[in-house]
């Protein structure tokens, strides 16, 4: 059994970025904690209660920090909160926001989490994977330092239908076709990532730390 922590900045990031992978971990009997950083809006939090039940996470932690204000908060305020959580649950695998996502909240939490992954202070962390969140990761400005390099793939063929059903709960967050944040676009992305590893559906990540023990 592995201990897994999914750092979701807003409600729906967990499903868009690694929903199928979460379900795979849970099906395998892994211990999955979902850390929800912001409190979102009233509708999002109403849906979040339903989503938590559908995933049946081992644990959920809600920091209830204000949405859109994270980039203005001091890292000295954010880091101790994340550090305390990591030391308490001691995850071996982290799923975190991509460093160059378009949303400033994602950037702020990436920087915060990165400060809480030093091996000499957090020796239990063995794998760190940045998530690909449609309409955030793909909207980063086209600069070399912003490139998302998909180098870690998870086959979610058996989990995809459940992932899609969970995403449909976030009706207020989805945009009309053919805009990016909708079920059709997510399905196309997961099918494309699947084609890269010869399966029907996959999620892609950028691995930034892997330790074999």
C-alpha atoms as a printed R data frame, in Angstrom:
    type eleno elety resid chain resno       x      y       z
1   ATOM     1    CA   UNK     A     1   0.000  0.000   0.000
2   ATOM     2    CA   UNK     A     2   1.219  3.465  -0.927
3   ATOM     3    CA   UNK     A     3   0.368  6.746   0.773
4   ATOM     4    CA   UNK     A     4  -0.741  9.291  -1.819
5   ATOM     5    CA   UNK     A     5  -1.504 13.002  -1.513
6   ATOM     6    CA   UNK     A     6  -3.311 14.916  -4.257
7   ATOM     7    CA   UNK     A     7  -2.899 18.687  -3.923
8   ATOM     8    CA   UNK     A     8  -5.966 20.248  -5.552
9   ATOM     9    CA   UNK     A     9  -5.873 24.032  -5.669
10  ATOM    10    CA   UNK     A    10  -9.560 24.396  -6.592
11  ATOM    11    CA   UNK     A    11 -12.452 21.940  -6.655
12  ATOM    12    CA   UNK     A    12 -12.269 20.160 -10.064
13  ATOM    13    CA   UNK     A    13  -8.454 20.330 -10.403
14  ATOM    14    CA   UNK     A    14  -8.216 16.891  -8.822
15  ATOM    15    CA   UNK     A    15 -10.556 15.392 -11.427
16  ATOM    16    CA   UNK     A    16  -9.221 17.202 -14.484
17  ATOM    17    CA   UNK     A    17  -5.593 16.526 -13.600
18  ATOM    18    CA   UNK     A    18  -5.588 13.047 -12.122
19  ATOM    19    CA   UNK     A    19  -9.133 11.776 -11.585
20  ATOM    20    CA   UNK     A    20  -8.527  8.443 -13.278
21  ATOM    21    CA   UNK     A    21  -5.236  7.957 -11.460
22  ATOM    22    CA   UNK     A    22  -6.920  8.680  -8.114
23  ATOM    23    CA   UNK     A    23  -9.510  5.988  -8.831
24  ATOM    24    CA   UNK     A    24  -6.767  3.538  -9.802
25  ATOM    25    CA   UNK     A    25  -4.909  4.175  -6.530
26  ATOM    26    CA   UNK     A    26  -8.095  3.690  -4.500
27  ATOM    27    CA   UNK     A    27  -8.997  0.503  -6.376
28  ATOM    28    CA   UNK     A    28  -5.533 -0.871  -5.533
29  ATOM    29    CA   UNK     A    29  -6.070 -0.161  -1.846
30  ATOM    30    CA   UNK     A    30  -3.688  2.786  -1.617
31  ATOM    31    CA   UNK     A    31  -4.294  5.444   1.019
32  ATOM    32    CA   UNK     A    32  -5.304  8.630  -0.817
33  ATOM    33    CA   UNK     A    33  -5.547 12.024   0.860
34  ATOM    34    CA   UNK     A    34  -6.988 14.882  -1.179
35  ATOM    35    CA   UNK     A    35  -5.787 18.271   0.045
36  ATOM    36    CA   UNK     A    36  -8.141 21.000  -1.178
37  ATOM    37    CA   UNK     A    37  -6.380 24.336  -0.827
38  ATOM    38    CA   UNK     A    38  -9.026 26.979  -1.578
39  ATOM    39    CA   UNK     A    39 -12.655 27.275  -0.583
40  ATOM    40    CA   UNK     A    40 -13.854 27.978  -4.141
41  ATOM    41    CA   UNK     A    41 -17.311 29.482  -4.549
42  ATOM    42    CA   UNK     A    42 -20.561 28.381  -2.939
43  ATOM    43    CA   UNK     A    43 -21.602 26.189  -5.877
44  ATOM    44    CA   UNK     A    44 -18.174 24.545  -6.107
45  ATOM    45    CA   UNK     A    45 -18.191 23.618  -2.434
46  ATOM    46    CA   UNK     A    46 -21.670 22.184  -2.726
47  ATOM    47    CA   UNK     A    47 -20.469 19.970  -5.570
48  ATOM    48    CA   UNK     A    48 -17.252 19.140  -3.684
49  ATOM    49    CA   UNK     A    49 -19.279 17.346  -1.004
50  ATOM    50    CA   UNK     A    50 -20.776 15.126  -3.695
51  ATOM    51    CA   UNK     A    51 -17.415 14.567  -5.397
52  ATOM    52    CA   UNK     A    52 -15.760 13.511  -2.123
53  ATOM    53    CA   UNK     A    53 -18.393 10.804  -1.704
54  ATOM    54    CA   UNK     A    54 -17.984  9.580  -5.287
55  ATOM    55    CA   UNK     A    55 -14.224  9.178  -4.910
56  ATOM    56    CA   UNK     A    56 -14.469  7.910  -1.331
57  ATOM    57    CA   UNK     A    57 -11.023  9.305  -0.494
58  ATOM    58    CA   UNK     A    58  -9.241  7.788   2.464
59  ATOM    59    CA   UNK     A    59  -8.885 11.303   3.893
60  ATOM    60    CA   UNK     A    60  -9.711 14.846   2.810
61  ATOM    61    CA   UNK     A    61  -8.171 18.034   4.172
62  ATOM    62    CA   UNK     A    62  -9.599 21.480   3.402
63  ATOM    63    CA   UNK     A    63  -7.451 24.546   4.065
64  ATOM    64    CA   UNK     A    64 -10.259 26.961   3.069
65  ATOM    65    CA   UNK     A    65  -7.822 29.586   1.802
66  ATOM    66    CA   UNK     A    66  -9.282 32.438  -0.288
67  ATOM    67    CA   UNK     A    67  -9.455 31.793  -4.024
68  ATOM    68    CA   UNK     A    68  -7.510 34.221  -6.291
69  ATOM    69    CA   UNK     A    69  -5.537 35.623  -3.339
70  ATOM    70    CA   UNK     A    70  -2.862 32.947  -2.939
71  ATOM    71    CA   UNK     A    71  -0.248 34.688  -5.070
72  ATOM    72    CA   UNK     A    72  -0.474 37.699  -2.761
73  ATOM    73    CA   UNK     A    73   0.001 35.598   0.364
74  ATOM    74    CA   UNK     A    74   3.458 35.216   1.866
75  ATOM    75    CA   UNK     A    75   5.177 31.862   1.426
76  ATOM    76    CA   UNK     A    76   5.965 32.198   5.125
77  ATOM    77    CA   UNK     A    77   2.217 31.887   5.676
78  ATOM    78    CA   UNK     A    78   1.568 29.073   3.213
79  ATOM    79    CA   UNK     A    79   4.591 26.818   3.716
80  ATOM    80    CA   UNK     A    80   4.044 25.982   7.412
81  ATOM    81    CA   UNK     A    81   0.486 24.843   6.669
82  ATOM    82    CA   UNK     A    82   1.519 22.476   3.865
83  ATOM    83    CA   UNK     A    83   4.586 21.312   5.789
84  ATOM    84    CA   UNK     A    84   2.486 20.372   8.812
85  ATOM    85    CA   UNK     A    85   0.124 18.331   6.642
86  ATOM    86    CA   UNK     A    86   2.906 16.482   4.827
87  ATOM    87    CA   UNK     A    87   4.628 15.626   8.087
88  ATOM    88    CA   UNK     A    88   1.360 14.363   9.528
89  ATOM    89    CA   UNK     A    89   0.266 12.113   6.631
90  ATOM    90    CA   UNK     A    90   3.787 11.349   5.283
91  ATOM    91    CA   UNK     A    91   2.813 10.726   1.642
92  ATOM    92    CA   UNK     A    92   5.109  8.696  -0.584
93  ATOM    93    CA   UNK     A    93   3.536  9.993  -3.805
94  ATOM    94    CA   UNK     A    94   2.517 13.596  -4.491
95  ATOM    95    CA   UNK     A    95   0.306 14.875  -7.319
96  ATOM    96    CA   UNK     A    96   0.775 18.635  -7.510
97  ATOM    97    CA   UNK     A    97  -0.042 21.620  -9.776
98  ATOM    98    CA   UNK     A    98   2.154 22.226 -12.789
99  ATOM    99    CA   UNK     A    99   4.704 24.970 -12.143
100 ATOM   100    CA   UNK     A   100   3.685 27.051 -15.172
101 ATOM   101    CA   UNK     A   101  -0.115 26.743 -15.158
102 ATOM   102    CA   UNK     A   102  -1.887 29.913 -16.249
103 ATOM   103    CA   UNK     A   103  -3.740 30.391 -12.944
104 ATOM   104    CA   UNK     A   104  -1.768 32.367 -10.354
105 ATOM   105    CA   UNK     A   105  -3.190 30.188  -7.550
106 ATOM   106    CA   UNK     A   106  -1.606 27.117  -9.181
107 ATOM   107    CA   UNK     A   107   1.775 28.858  -9.409
108 ATOM   108    CA   UNK     A   108   1.627 29.908  -5.759
109 ATOM   109    CA   UNK     A   109   0.810 26.420  -4.517
110 ATOM   110    CA   UNK     A   110   3.465 24.835  -6.715
111 ATOM   111    CA   UNK     A   111   6.070 27.119  -5.120
112 ATOM   112    CA   UNK     A   112   4.716 26.305  -1.671
113 ATOM   113    CA   UNK     A   113   4.720 22.544  -2.225
114 ATOM   114    CA   UNK     A   114   8.187 22.648  -3.809
115 ATOM   115    CA   UNK     A   115   9.530 24.109  -0.582
116 ATOM   116    CA   UNK     A   116   8.038 21.159   1.307
117 ATOM   117    CA   UNK     A   117   9.708 18.376  -0.663
118 ATOM   118    CA   UNK     A   118  13.358 18.610   0.357
119 ATOM   119    CA   UNK     A   119  14.552 15.065   0.970
120 ATOM   120    CA   UNK     A   120  16.448 15.849   4.164
121 ATOM   121    CA   UNK     A   121  13.271 17.254   5.735
122 ATOM   122    CA   UNK     A   122  10.650 15.062   4.042
123 ATOM   123    CA   UNK     A   123  12.438 11.726   3.486
124 ATOM   124    CA   UNK     A   124   9.146  9.847   3.030
125 ATOM   125    CA   UNK     A   125   8.394 11.552  -0.322
126 ATOM   126    CA   UNK     A   126   9.481  9.207  -3.121
127 ATOM   127    CA   UNK     A   127   7.642 10.473  -6.186
128 ATOM   128    CA   UNK     A   128   6.428 13.917  -7.274
129 ATOM   129    CA   UNK     A   129   4.227 14.284 -10.341
130 ATOM   130    CA   UNK     A   130   2.985 17.568 -11.795
131 ATOM   131    CA   UNK     A   131  -0.529 17.289 -13.210
132 ATOM   132    CA   UNK     A   132  -1.797 18.335 -16.627
133 ATOM   133    CA   UNK     A   133  -4.974 20.367 -16.047
134 ATOM   134    CA   UNK     A   134  -6.793 21.290 -19.221
135 ATOM   135    CA   UNK     A   135  -7.376 25.081 -19.642
136 ATOM   136    CA   UNK     A   136  -4.560 25.774 -17.175
137 ATOM   137    CA   UNK     A   137  -1.485 23.790 -18.233
138 ATOM   138    CA   UNK     A   138  -2.221 24.292 -21.936
139 ATOM   139    CA   UNK     A   139  -2.743 28.050 -21.463
140 ATOM   140    CA   UNK     A   140   0.751 28.736 -20.145
141 ATOM   141    CA   UNK     A   141   2.613 31.248 -22.311
142 ATOM   142    CA   UNK     A   142   4.695 29.518 -25.032
143 ATOM   143    CA   UNK     A   143   8.114 29.940 -23.440
144 ATOM   144    CA   UNK     A   144  10.726 27.211 -23.088
145 ATOM   145    CA   UNK     A   145  10.639 27.389 -19.304
146 ATOM   146    CA   UNK     A   146   6.864 26.818 -19.340
147 ATOM   147    CA   UNK     A   147   6.859 23.604 -21.355
148 ATOM   148    CA   UNK     A   148   4.976 20.676 -19.818
149 ATOM   149    CA   UNK     A   149   7.009 17.567 -20.653
150 ATOM   150    CA   UNK     A   150   4.800 14.493 -20.413
151 ATOM   151    CA   UNK     A   151   7.200 11.806 -19.212
152 ATOM   152    CA   UNK     A   152   4.984  9.700 -16.936
153 ATOM   153    CA   UNK     A   153   1.765  8.064 -18.120
154 ATOM   154    CA   UNK     A   154  -0.992  6.208 -16.270
155 ATOM   155    CA   UNK     A   155  -3.400  3.926 -18.129
156 ATOM   156    CA   UNK     A   156  -6.908  4.952 -17.020
157 ATOM   157    CA   UNK     A   157  -8.864  2.973 -19.597
158 ATOM   158    CA   UNK     A   158 -10.787  1.110 -16.888
159 ATOM   159    CA   UNK     A   159 -11.309  4.263 -14.829
160 ATOM   160    CA   UNK     A   160 -12.150  6.799 -17.531
161 ATOM   161    CA   UNK     A   161 -15.960  6.460 -17.495
162 ATOM   162    CA   UNK     A   162 -16.054  7.058 -13.731
163 ATOM   163    CA   UNK     A   163 -13.739 10.042 -14.125
164 ATOM   164    CA   UNK     A   164 -16.062 11.546 -16.743
165 ATOM   165    CA   UNK     A   165 -19.123 11.054 -14.562
166 ATOM   166    CA   UNK     A   166 -17.408 12.816 -11.664
167 ATOM   167    CA   UNK     A   167 -16.351 15.718 -13.886
168 ATOM   168    CA   UNK     A   168 -19.956 16.185 -15.018
169 ATOM   169    CA   UNK     A   169 -20.821 17.070 -11.416
170 ATOM   170    CA   UNK     A   170 -18.901 20.344 -11.902
171 ATOM   171    CA   UNK     A   171 -21.493 21.756 -14.289
172 ATOM   172    CA   UNK     A   172 -20.876 25.385 -13.326
173 ATOM   173    CA   UNK     A   173 -17.144 25.049 -14.076
174 ATOM   174    CA   UNK     A   174 -17.493 23.465 -17.506
175 ATOM   175    CA   UNK     A   175 -17.460 25.610 -20.642
176 ATOM   176    CA   UNK     A   176 -19.459 25.083 -23.847
177 ATOM   177    CA   UNK     A   177 -17.945 23.091 -26.715
178 ATOM   178    CA   UNK     A   178 -15.512 23.672 -28.402
179 ATOM   179    CA   UNK     A   179 -13.830 25.544 -25.525
180 ATOM   180    CA   UNK     A   180 -11.197 23.653 -23.575
181 ATOM   181    CA   UNK     A   181 -12.775 23.088 -20.175
182 ATOM   182    CA   UNK     A   182 -15.485 20.648 -21.180
183 ATOM   183    CA   UNK     A   183 -16.005 16.889 -21.190
184 ATOM   184    CA   UNK     A   184 -15.330 16.529 -24.908
185 ATOM   185    CA   UNK     A   185 -11.936 18.244 -24.688
186 ATOM   186    CA   UNK     A   186 -10.917 16.267 -21.610
187 ATOM   187    CA   UNK     A   187 -11.895 13.041 -23.343
188 ATOM   188    CA   UNK     A   188  -9.867 14.024 -26.413
189 ATOM   189    CA   UNK     A   189  -6.827 14.798 -24.244
190 ATOM   190    CA   UNK     A   190  -7.059 11.516 -22.355
191 ATOM   191    CA   UNK     A   191  -7.502  9.604 -25.619
192 ATOM   192    CA   UNK     A   192  -4.466 11.347 -27.111
193 ATOM   193    CA   UNK     A   193  -2.361 10.582 -24.039
194 ATOM   194    CA   UNK     A   194  -3.618  7.007 -24.247
195 ATOM   195    CA   UNK     A   195  -2.549  6.741 -27.875
196 ATOM   196    CA   UNK     A   196   0.986  7.650 -26.825
197 ATOM   197    CA   UNK     A   197   1.219  4.460 -24.767
198 ATOM   198    CA   UNK     A   198  -1.023  2.238 -26.919
199 ATOM   199    CA   UNK     A   199  -4.067  2.242 -24.646
200 ATOM   200    CA   UNK     A   200  -7.501  3.828 -24.971
201 ATOM   201    CA   UNK     A   201  -7.240  6.461 -22.219
202 ATOM   202    CA   UNK     A   202  -4.352  7.786 -20.130
203 ATOM   203    CA   UNK     A   203  -3.372 10.699 -17.932
204 ATOM   204    CA   UNK     A   204   0.028 12.314 -18.394
205 ATOM   205    CA   UNK     A   205   2.265 13.818 -15.750
206 ATOM   206    CA   UNK     A   206   5.649 15.477 -15.538
207 ATOM   207    CA   UNK     A   207   7.743 13.537 -13.057
208 ATOM   208    CA   UNK     A   208  10.133 15.788 -11.145
209 ATOM   209    CA   UNK     A   209  11.293 13.332  -8.487
210 ATOM   210    CA   UNK     A   210  11.472  9.544  -8.362
211 ATOM   211    CA   UNK     A   211  13.226  7.569  -5.646
212 ATOM   212    CA   UNK     A   212  13.424  3.771  -5.665
213 ATOM   213    CA   UNK     A   213  13.970  2.158  -2.266
